[in-house]
Short mmCIF file of N, CA and C in Angstrom, two decimals:
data_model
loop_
_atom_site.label_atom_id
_atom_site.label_comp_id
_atom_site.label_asym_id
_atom_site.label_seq_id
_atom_site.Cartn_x
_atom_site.Cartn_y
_atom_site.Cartn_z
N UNK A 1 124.44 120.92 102.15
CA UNK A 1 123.06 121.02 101.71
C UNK A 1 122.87 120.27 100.38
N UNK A 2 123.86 120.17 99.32
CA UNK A 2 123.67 119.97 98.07
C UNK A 2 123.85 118.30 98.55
N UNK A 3 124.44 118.20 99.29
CA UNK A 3 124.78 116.31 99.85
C UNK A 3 123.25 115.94 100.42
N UNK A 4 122.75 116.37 100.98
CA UNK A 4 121.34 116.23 101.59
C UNK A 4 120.88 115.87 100.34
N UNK A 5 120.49 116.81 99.73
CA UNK A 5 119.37 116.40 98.33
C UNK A 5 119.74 115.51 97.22
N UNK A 6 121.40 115.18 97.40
CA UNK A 6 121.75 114.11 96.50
C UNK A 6 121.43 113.00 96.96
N UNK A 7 121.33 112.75 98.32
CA UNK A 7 120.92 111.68 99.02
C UNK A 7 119.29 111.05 98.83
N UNK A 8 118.64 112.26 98.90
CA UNK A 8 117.52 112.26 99.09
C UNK A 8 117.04 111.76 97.39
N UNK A 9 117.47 112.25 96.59
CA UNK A 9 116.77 112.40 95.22
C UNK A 9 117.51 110.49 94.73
N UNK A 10 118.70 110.53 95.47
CA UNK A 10 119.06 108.81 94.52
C UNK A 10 117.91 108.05 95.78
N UNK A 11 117.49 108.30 96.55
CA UNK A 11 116.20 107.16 97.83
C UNK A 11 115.04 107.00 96.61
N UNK A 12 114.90 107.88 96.21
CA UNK A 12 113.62 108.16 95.52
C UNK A 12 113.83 107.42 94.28
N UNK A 13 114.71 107.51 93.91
CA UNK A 13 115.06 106.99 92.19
C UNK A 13 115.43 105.75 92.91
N UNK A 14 115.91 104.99 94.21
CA UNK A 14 115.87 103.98 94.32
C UNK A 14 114.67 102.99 94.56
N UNK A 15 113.57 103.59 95.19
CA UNK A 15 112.24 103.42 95.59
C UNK A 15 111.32 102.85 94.63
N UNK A 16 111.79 104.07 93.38
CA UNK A 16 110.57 104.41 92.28
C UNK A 16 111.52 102.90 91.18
N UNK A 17 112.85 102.79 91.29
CA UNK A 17 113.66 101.89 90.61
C UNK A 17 112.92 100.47 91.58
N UNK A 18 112.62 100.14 92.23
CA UNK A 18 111.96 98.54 93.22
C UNK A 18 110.45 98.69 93.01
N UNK A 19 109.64 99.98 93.16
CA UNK A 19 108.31 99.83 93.07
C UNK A 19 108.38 99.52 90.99
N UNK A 20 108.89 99.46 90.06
CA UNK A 20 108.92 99.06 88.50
C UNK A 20 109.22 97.61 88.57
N UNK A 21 110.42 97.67 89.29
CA UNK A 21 110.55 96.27 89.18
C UNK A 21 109.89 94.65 89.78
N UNK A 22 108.82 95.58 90.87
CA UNK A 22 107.92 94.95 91.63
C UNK A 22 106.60 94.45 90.21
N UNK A 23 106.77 95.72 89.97
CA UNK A 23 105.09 95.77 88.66
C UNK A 23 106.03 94.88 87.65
N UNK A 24 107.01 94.91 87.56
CA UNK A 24 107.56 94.13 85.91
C UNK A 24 107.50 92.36 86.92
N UNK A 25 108.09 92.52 87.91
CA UNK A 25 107.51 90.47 88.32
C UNK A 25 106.85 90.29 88.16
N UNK A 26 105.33 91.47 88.76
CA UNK A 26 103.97 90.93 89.18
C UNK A 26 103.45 90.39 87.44
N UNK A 27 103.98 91.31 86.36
CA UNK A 27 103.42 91.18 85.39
C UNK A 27 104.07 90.06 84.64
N UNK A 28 105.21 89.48 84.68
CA UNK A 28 105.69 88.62 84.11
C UNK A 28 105.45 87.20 84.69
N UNK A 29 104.96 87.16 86.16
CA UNK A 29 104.54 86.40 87.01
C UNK A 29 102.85 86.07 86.20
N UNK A 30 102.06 87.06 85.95
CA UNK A 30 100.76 86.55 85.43
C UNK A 30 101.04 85.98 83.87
N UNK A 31 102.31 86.41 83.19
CA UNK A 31 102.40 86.27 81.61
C UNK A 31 102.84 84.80 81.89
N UNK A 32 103.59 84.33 82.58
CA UNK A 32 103.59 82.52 82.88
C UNK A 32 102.98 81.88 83.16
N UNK A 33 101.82 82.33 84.32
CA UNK A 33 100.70 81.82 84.52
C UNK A 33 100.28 81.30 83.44
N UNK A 34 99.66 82.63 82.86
CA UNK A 34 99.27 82.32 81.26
C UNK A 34 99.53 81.30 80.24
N UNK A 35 100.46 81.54 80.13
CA UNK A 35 100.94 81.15 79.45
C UNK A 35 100.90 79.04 79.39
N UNK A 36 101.63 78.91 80.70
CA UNK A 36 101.25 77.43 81.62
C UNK A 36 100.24 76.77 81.24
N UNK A 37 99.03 78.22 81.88
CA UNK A 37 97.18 77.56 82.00
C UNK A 37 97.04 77.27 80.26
N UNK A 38 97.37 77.84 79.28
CA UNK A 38 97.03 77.32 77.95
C UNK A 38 97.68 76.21 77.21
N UNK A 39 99.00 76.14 77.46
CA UNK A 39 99.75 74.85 77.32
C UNK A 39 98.79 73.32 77.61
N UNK A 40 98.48 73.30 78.85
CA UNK A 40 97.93 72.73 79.36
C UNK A 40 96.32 72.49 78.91
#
């Protein structure tokens, strides 16, 4: 039982660990944009 919920609780901390790192591209992805479009 205690193996079940260890399983279950690192999915989640793996999930919630890809959905941050999704928001940290998306946001570093617009900070180059940026960054580019004013260079220019």
């Amino acid at each position: 039982m205690l193996q079940t919920k260890d399983v279950a609780d690192s999915g989640l901390l793996t999930h919630s660990f890809w959905a941050f790192v999704l928001v940290q591209l998306r946001a570093m992805t617009v900070l180059i944009v940026v960054i580019l479009t004013y260079q220019c």
